[in-house]
Coordinates of C-alpha atoms in Angstrom, one line a residue:
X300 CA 0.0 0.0 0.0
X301 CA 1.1 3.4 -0.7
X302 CA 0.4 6.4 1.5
X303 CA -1.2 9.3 0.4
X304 CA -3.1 12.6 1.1
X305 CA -7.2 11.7 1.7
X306 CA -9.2 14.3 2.2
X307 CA -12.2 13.3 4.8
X308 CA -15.3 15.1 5.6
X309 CA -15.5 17.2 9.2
X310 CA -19.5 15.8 9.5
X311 CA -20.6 12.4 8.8
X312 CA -24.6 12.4 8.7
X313 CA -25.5 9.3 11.1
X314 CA -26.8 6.2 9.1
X315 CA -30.3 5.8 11.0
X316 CA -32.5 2.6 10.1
X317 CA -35.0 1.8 8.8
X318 CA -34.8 4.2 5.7
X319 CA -34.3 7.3 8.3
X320 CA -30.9 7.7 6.4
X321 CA -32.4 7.2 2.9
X322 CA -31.1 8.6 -0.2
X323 CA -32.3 11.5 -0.2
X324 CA -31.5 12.7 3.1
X325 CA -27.6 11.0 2.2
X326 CA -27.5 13.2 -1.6
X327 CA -28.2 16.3 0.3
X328 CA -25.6 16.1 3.5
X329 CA -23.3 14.9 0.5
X330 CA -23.9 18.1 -2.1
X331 CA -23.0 20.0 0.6
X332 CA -19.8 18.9 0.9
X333 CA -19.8 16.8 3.7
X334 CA -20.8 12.9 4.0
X335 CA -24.2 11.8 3.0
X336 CA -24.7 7.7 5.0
X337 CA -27.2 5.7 3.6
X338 CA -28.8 2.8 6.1
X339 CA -28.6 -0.7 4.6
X340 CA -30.7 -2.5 7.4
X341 CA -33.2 -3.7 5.9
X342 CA -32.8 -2.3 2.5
X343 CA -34.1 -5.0 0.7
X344 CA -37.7 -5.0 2.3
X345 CA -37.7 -1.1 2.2
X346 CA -37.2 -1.3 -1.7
X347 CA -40.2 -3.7 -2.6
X348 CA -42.5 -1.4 -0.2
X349 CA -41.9 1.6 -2.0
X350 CA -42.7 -0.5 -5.3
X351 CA -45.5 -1.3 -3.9
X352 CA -46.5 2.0 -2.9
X353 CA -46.0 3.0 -6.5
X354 CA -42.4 4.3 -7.0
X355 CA -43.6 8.3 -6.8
X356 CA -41.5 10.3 -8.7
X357 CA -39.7 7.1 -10.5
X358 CA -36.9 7.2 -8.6
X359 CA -36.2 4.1 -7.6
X360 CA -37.3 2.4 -11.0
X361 CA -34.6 5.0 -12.3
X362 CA -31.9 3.4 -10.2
X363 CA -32.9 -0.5 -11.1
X364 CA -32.3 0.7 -14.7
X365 CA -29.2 1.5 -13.8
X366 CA -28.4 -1.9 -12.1
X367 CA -26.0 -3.9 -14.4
X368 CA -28.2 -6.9 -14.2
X369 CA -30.8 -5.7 -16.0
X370 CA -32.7 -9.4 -15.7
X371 CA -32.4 -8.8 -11.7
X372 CA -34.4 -5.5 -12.0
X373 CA -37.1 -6.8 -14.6
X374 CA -38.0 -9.6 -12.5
X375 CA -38.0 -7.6 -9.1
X376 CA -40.9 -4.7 -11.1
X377 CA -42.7 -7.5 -12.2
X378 CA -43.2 -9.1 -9.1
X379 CA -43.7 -6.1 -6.9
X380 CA -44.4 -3.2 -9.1
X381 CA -47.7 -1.5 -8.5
X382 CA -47.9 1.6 -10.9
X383 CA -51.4 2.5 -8.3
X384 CA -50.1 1.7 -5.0
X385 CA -51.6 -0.6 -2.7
X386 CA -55.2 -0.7 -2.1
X387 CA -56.7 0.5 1.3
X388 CA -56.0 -1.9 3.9
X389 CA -53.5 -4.3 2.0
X390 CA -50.9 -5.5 3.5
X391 CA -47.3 -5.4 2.0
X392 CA -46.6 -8.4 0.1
X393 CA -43.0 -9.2 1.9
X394 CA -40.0 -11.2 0.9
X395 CA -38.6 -14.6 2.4
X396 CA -36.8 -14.3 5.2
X397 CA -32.8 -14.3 5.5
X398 CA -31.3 -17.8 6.4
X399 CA -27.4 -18.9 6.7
X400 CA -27.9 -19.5 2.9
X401 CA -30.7 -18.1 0.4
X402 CA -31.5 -18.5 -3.2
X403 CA -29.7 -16.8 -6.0
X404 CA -32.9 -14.7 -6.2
X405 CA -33.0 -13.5 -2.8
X406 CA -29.4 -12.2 -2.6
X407 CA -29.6 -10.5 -5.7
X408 CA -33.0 -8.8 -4.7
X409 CA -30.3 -7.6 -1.5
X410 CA -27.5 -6.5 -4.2
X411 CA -29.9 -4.4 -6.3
X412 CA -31.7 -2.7 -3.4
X413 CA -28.4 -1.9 -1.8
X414 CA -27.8 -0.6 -5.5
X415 CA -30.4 1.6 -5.7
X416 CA -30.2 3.3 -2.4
X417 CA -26.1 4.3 -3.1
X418 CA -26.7 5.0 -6.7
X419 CA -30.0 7.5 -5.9
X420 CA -27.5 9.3 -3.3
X421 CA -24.7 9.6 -5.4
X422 CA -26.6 10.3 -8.9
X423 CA -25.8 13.9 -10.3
X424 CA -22.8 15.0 -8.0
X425 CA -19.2 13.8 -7.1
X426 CA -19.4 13.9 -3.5
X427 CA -18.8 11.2 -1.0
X428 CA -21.6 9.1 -0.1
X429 CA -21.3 6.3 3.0
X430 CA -23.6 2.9 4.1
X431 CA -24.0 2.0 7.6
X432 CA -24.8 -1.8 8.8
X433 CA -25.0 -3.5 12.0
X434 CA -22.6 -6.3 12.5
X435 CA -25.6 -8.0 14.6
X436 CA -27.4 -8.4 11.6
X437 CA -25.3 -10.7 10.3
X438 CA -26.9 -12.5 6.9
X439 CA -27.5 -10.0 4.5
X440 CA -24.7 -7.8 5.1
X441 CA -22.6 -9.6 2.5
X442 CA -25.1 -9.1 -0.4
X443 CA -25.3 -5.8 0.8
X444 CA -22.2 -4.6 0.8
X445 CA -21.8 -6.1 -2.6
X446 CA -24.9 -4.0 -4.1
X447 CA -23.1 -1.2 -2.2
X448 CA -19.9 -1.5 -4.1
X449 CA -21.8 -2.0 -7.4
X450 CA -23.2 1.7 -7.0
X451 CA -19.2 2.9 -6.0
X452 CA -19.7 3.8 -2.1
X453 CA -17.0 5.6 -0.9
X454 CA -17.6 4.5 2.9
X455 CA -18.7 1.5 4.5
X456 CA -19.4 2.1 8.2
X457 CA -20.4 -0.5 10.4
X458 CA -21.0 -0.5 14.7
X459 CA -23.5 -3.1 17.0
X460 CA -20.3 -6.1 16.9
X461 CA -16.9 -7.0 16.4
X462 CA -16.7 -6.4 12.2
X463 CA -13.0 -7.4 12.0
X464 CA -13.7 -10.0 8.9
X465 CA -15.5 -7.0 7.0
X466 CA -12.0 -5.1 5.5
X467 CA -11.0 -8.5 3.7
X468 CA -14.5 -8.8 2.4
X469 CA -14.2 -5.1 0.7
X470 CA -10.8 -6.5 -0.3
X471 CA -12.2 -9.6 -2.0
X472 CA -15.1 -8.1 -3.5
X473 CA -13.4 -4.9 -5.1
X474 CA -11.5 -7.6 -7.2
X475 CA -14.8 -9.8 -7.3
X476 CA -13.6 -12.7 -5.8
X477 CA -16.2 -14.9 -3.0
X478 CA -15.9 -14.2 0.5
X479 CA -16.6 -16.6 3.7
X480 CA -17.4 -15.3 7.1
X481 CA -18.0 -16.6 10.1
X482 CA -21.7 -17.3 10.9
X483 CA -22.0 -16.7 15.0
X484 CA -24.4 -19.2 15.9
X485 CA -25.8 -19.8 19.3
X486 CA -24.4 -23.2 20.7
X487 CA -22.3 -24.1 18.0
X488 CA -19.4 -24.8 20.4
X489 CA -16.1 -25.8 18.9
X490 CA -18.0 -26.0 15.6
X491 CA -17.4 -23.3 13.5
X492 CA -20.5 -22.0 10.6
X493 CA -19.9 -19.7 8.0
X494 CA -21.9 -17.3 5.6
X495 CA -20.6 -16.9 1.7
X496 CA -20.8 -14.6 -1.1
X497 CA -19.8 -15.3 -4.3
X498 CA -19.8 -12.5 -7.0
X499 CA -19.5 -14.6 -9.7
X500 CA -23.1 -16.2 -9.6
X501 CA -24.3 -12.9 -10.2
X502 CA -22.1 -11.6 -13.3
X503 CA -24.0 -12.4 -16.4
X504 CA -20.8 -10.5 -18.2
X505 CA -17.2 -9.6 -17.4
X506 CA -17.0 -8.1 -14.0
X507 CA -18.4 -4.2 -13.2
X508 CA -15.3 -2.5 -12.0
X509 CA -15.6 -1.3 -8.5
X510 CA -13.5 0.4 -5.6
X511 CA -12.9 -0.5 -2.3
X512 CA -14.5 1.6 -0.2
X513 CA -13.2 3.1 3.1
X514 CA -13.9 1.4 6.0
X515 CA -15.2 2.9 9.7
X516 CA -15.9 0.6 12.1
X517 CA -18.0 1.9 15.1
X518 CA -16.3 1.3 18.6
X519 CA -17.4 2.6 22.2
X520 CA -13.5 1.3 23.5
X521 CA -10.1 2.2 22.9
X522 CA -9.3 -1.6 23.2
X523 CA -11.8 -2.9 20.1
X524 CA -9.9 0.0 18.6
X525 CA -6.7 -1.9 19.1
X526 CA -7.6 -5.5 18.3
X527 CA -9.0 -4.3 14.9
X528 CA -6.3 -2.3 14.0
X529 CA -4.1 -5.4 14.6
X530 CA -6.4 -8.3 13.6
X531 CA -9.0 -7.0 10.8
X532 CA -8.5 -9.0 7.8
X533 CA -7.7 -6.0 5.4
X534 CA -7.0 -2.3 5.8
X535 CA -9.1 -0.2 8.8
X536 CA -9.2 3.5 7.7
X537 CA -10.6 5.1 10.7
X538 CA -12.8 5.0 13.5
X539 CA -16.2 5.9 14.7
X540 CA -16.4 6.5 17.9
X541 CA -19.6 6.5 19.1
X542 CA -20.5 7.6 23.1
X543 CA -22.9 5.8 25.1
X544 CA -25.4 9.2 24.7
X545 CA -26.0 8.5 20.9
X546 CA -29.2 7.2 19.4
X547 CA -30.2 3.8 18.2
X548 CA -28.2 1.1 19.6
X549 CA -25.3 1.8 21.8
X550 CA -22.4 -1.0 23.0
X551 CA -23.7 -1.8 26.6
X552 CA -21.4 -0.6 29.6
X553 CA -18.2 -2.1 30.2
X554 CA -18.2 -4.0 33.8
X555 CA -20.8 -4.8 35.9
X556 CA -24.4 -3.5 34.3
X557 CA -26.1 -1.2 36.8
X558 CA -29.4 0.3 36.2
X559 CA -31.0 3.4 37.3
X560 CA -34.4 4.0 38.8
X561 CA -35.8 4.1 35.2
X562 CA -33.7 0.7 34.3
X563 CA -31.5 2.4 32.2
X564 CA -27.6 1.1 32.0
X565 CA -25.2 3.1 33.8
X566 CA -21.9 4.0 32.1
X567 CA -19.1 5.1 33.8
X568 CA -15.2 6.2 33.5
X569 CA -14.4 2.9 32.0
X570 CA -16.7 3.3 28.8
X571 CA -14.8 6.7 28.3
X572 CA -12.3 6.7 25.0
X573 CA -8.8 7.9 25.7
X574 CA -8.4 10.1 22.5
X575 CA -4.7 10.3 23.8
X576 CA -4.2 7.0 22.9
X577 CA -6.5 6.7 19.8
X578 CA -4.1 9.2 18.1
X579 CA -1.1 6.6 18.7
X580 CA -3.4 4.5 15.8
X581 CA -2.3 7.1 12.9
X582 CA -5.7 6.8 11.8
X583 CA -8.4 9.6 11.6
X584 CA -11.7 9.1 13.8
X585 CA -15.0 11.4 14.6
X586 CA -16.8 11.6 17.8
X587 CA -20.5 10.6 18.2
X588 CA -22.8 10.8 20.5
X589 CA -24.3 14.3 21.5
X590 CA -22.1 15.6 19.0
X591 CA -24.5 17.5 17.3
X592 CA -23.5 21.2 18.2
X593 CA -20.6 23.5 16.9
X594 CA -18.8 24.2 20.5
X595 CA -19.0 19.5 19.7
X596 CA -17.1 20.1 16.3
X597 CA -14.8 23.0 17.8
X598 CA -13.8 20.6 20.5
X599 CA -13.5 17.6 18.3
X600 CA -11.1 19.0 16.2
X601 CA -9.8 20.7 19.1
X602 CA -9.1 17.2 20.8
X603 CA -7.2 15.8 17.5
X604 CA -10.0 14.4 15.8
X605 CA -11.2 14.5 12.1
X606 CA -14.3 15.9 13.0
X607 CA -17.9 14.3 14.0
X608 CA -20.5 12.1 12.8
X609 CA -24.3 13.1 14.3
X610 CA -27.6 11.4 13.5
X611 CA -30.5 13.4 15.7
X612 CA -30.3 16.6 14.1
X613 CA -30.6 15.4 10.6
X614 CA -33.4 12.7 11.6
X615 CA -36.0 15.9 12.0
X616 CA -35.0 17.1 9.0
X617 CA -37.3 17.4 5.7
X618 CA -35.0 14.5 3.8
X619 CA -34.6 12.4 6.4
X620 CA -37.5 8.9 6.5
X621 CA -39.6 9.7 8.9
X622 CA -42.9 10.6 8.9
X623 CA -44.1 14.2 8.8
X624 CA -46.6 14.0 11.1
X625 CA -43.9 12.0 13.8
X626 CA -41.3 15.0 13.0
X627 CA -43.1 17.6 13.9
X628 CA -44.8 16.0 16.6
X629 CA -40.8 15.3 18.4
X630 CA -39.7 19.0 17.5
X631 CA -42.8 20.8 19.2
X632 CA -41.9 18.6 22.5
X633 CA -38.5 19.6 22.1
X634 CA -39.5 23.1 21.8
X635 CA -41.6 23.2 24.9
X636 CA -38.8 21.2 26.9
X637 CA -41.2 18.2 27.5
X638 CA -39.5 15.7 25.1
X639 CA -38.2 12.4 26.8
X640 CA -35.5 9.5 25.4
X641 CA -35.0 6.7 27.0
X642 CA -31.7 3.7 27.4
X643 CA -34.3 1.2 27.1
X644 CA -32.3 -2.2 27.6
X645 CA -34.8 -3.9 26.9
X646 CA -36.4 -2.6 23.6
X647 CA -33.8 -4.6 21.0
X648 CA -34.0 -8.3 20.5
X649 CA -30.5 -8.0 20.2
X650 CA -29.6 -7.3 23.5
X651 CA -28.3 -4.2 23.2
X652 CA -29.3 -1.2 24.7
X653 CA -31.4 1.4 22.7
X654 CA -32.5 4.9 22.9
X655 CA -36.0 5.0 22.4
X656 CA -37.9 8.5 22.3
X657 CA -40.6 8.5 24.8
X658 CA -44.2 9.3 22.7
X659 CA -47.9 8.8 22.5
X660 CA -48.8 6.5 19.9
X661 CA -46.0 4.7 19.3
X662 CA -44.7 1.4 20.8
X663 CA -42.5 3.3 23.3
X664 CA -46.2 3.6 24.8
X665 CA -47.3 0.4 27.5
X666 CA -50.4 0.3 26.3
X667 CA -49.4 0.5 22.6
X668 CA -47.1 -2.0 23.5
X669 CA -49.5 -4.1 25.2
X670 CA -51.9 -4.1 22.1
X671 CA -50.0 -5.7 19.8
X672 CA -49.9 -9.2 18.7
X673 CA -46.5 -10.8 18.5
X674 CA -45.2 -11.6 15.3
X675 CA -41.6 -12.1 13.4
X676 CA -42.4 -11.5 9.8
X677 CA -39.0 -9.5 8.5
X678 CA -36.4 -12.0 10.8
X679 CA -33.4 -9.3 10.5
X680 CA -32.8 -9.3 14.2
X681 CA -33.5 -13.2 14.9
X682 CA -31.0 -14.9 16.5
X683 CA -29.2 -18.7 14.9
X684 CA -29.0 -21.3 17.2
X685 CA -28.0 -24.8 16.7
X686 CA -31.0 -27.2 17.8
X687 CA -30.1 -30.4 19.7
X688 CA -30.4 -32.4 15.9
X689 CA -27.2 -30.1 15.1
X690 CA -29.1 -27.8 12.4
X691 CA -29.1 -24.7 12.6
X692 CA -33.0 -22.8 13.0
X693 CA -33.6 -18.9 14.0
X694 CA -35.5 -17.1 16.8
X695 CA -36.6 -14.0 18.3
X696 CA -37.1 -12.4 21.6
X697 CA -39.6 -10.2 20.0
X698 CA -41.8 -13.0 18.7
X699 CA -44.5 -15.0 20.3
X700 CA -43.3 -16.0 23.4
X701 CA -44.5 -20.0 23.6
X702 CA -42.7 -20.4 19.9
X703 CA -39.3 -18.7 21.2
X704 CA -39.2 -20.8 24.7
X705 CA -39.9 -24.2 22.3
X706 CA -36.7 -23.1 20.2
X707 CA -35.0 -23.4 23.5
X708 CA -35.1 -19.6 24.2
X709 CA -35.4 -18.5 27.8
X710 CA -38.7 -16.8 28.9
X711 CA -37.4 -14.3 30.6
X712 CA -35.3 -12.9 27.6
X713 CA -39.1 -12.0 25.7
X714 CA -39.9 -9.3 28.7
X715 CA -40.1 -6.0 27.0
X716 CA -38.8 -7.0 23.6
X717 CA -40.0 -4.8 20.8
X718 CA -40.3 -6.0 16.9
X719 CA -37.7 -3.6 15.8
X720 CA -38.3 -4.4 12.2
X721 CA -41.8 -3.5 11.5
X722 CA -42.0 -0.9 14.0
X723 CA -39.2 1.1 12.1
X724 CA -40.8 0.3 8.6
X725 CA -44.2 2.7 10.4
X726 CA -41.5 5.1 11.6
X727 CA -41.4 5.9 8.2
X728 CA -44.7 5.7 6.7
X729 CA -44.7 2.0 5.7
X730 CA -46.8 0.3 8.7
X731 CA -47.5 -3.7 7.6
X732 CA -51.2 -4.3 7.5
X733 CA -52.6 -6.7 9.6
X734 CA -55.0 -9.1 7.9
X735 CA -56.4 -10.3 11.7
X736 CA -57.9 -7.1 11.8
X737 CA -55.4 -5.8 14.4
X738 CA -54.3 -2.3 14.0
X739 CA -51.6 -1.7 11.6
X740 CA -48.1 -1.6 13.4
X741 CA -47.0 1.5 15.4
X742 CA -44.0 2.9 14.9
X743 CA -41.1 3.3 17.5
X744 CA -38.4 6.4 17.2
X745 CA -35.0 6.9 18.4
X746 CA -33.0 9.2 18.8
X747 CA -30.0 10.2 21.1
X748 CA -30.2 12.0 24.3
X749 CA -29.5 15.3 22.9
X750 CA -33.1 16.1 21.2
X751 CA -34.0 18.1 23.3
X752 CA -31.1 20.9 21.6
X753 CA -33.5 20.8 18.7
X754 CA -35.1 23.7 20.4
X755 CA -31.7 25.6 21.0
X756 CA -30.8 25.3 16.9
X757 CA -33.9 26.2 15.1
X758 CA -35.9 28.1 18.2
X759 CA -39.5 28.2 19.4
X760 CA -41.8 29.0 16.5
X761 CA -40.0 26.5 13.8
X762 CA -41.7 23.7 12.3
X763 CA -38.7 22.7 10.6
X764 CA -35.5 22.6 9.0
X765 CA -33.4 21.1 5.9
X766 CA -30.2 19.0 6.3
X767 CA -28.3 22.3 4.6
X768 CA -29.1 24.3 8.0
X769 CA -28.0 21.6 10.1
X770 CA -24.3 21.8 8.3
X771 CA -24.6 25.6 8.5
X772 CA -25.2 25.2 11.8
X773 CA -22.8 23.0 13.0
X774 CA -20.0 24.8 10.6
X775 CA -20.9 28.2 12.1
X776 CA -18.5 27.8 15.4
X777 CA -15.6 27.7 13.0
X778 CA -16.9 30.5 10.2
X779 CA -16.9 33.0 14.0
X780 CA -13.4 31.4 14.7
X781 CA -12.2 32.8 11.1
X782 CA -13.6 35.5 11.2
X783 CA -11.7 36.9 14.8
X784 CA -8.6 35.9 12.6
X785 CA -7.5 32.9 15.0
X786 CA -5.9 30.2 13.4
X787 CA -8.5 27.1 12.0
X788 CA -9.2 24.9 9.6
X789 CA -11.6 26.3 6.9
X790 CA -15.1 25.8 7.6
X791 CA -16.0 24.4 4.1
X792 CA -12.9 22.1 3.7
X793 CA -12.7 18.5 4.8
X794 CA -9.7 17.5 7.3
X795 CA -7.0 16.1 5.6
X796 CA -5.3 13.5 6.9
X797 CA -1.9 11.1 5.7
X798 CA -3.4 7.3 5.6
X799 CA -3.2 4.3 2.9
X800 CA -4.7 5.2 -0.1
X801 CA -6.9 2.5 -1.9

């Protein structure tokens, strides 16, 4: 590898699921010069809902043109195209669920919606555009990232896990060659399973040529900082750090877990990065995590960093996925200083602690909560276990309880568990459709514990905002700084930094 000059951007936009982070909130963080994320959880469902909805404006049929299997794209509009939408009260035809290994049709149906999403972000402009996956969810990420790569991401950033096998697999596929992971499986013991991605099956042709992207995993320590920079299977480029205050899913504390009156996790000194010793890496990082301020970027760069990746802000804004109606509902509590988050460790079926805004009508609500009938329809947050015949089956702490305890779950793992999947689809205006007659699924919103500064950006008497005034915002610290004719870096240019070029 030769080293080189990279220029990086001072704000990453946060890559929120379920289609929070979409396209269009990415392109606009990304014309302005900084770094637009995409969300890839669950991409693949979220592109054959809006097909179903009727593709307004023709974006998305746009991008599958694009897609350089154009049999792929044909096939998908055929089978869930619906020029008029969906009819009142139908539910959203879905697709099979992910298992340790699907059919060529399913993992291409994963490569072209990843596709779409990076292409859409990055059509028209040459600016940097990123995708964001959870290591948790472990089986479509391969496909995904593939689709990703197709499209020419420029960043792959990935937190929730250890994703030290991910660098080789950018490796691999930039040169189109099949990848092997390991599968984590519940029980497997000395037995090792593994998931697989070949390229190869899906080139109808020679190869498309594609780049590796960078890659930013998300850590909460200085010491996974450390093991990946010494035991990732290809190149690490950077870090995310991401403090326990951030939205969606945070790492859970380091040590014993103690929780508050409220049964939220407590964190303490030991879940505090040393940036000190994060600079003896050589590699750039951003902080997250209530970052979302420009005294946050001032004292980010400040505190040797490249600058800093936020997520709240630009979920309220007009681009961003969700709803409307849920926006301005959140930004008129935080205007009247009556909004609420909560570290609900509870809330994921992964086990991980996650920030969960606190709001009629949605499931953060008990009696919401209480109304709705179990189910596990989407599977991205299920669980593999090996079963006492030594297959391997799936479960989930969010689905009916009797049918996880008979796939040797424990009972006492279901208390509280939300169906993170289908909640987030209604965050964003695509609520599944219950043919039992059941009300349609609620949505559930996070965000991190700095919401309530909503108030102190756009004021009282704001509705809302654009992406474009959250970057002015946050860049406004350093346009004063200049301005008093004190030393800084220029408020419009990324950070540069000296790291391996790809």
């Amino acid at each position: 590898m030769i080293a080189g000059t990279v220029t990086h951007p001072l704000i990453i936009q946060g890559g929120m699921g379920v289609g929070v982070s979409n396209w269009v909130l990415a392109k606009a963080v990304s014309l302005r010069g900084q770094m637009g994320v995409v969300s890839g959880t669950c991409v693949d469902s979220l592109l054959v809902r809006r097909l179903q909805d009727g593709d307004l404006g023709g974006h998305v049929r746009r991008a599958m043109a694009a897609f350089p299997l154009p049999d792929v794209s044909g096939d998908v509009l055929m089978k869930y195209f619906r020029p008029e939408g969906r009819a009142p009260g139908e539910p959203y035809k879905e697709i099979p669920m992910y298992r340790q290994v699907v059919t060529r049709v399913r993992e291409q149906l994963t490569v072209l919606a990843s596709f779409v999403e990076v292409w859409l972000a990055k059509e028209g402009h040459d600016g940097v555009v990123g995708i964001n996956l959870l290591t948790k969810v472990q089986m479509p990420n391969l496909a995904t990232l593939y689709g990703a790569m197709l499209a020419g991401v420029d960043y792959v950033l990935m937190g929730a896990g250890i994703p030290k096998e991910i660098p080789g697999v950018l490796d691999r596929f930039a040169a189109h060659e099949p990848v092997q992971i390991k599968f984590e499986v519940e029980g497997m013991g000395a037995d090792t399973a593994y998931l697989s991605f070949d390229p190869r099956v899906h080139s109808a042709t020679a190869p498309v040529a594609v780049k590796r992207p960078y890659f930013l995993p998300i850590i909460a320590s200085n010491s996974l900082a450390t093991m990946l920079t010494r035991k990732a299977t290809g190149r690490v480029d950077g870090f995310i750090i991401e403090a326990p205050t951030a939205g969606g899913h945070n790492a859970p504390p380091r040590g014993e877990i103690i929780l508050n009156e409220r049964g939220e996790p407590q964190y303490g000194a030991r879940d505090v990065v040393d940036l000190e010793k994060m600079k003896d890496h050589g590699l750039p990082f951003w902080l997250a995590g209530s970052a979302g301020s420009p005294e946050a970027l001032a004292e980010a760069l400040d505190a040797g960093a490249t600058g800093i990746q936020v997520g709240t802000l630009f979920a309220y804004a007009e681009e961003s996925g969700i709803t409307a109606e849920l926006k301005k509902d959140v930004i008129r509590q935080a205007q009247e200083d009556r909004v609420d988050v909560l570290t609900d460790g509870r809330a994921s079926p992964t086990g991980f602690p996650f920030k969960v805004v606190q709001i009629g009508g949605t499931m953060s609500d008990p009696a919401m909560y209480g109304k709705r009938e179990r189910v596990c329809d989407l599977g991205y947050l299920r669980e593999a276990y090996k079963r006492p015949d030594g297959r391997i089956d799936y479960r989930c702490a969010a689905e009916p309880v009797d049918t996880y305890v008979k796939k040797g779950g424990v009972v006492e793992d279901t208390a509280g568990r939300k169906c993170l999947c289908n909640a987030l689809f209604a965050t964003i205006g695509q609520p599944q459709v219950r043919k039992s007659g059941l009300p349609e699924e609620a949505p559930l919103i996070t965000s991190g514990d700095a919401l309530k500064n909503i108030r102190r950006f756009i004021g009282s008497d704001r509705a809302g905002y654009t992406a474009g005034e959250v970057i002015d915002y946050l860049l406004s610290g350093l346009k004063r700084t200049i301005s008093r004719g004190m030393p800084s870096m220029s408020s419009s240019s990324p950070r540069t930094q000296n790291v391996p070029t790809r």
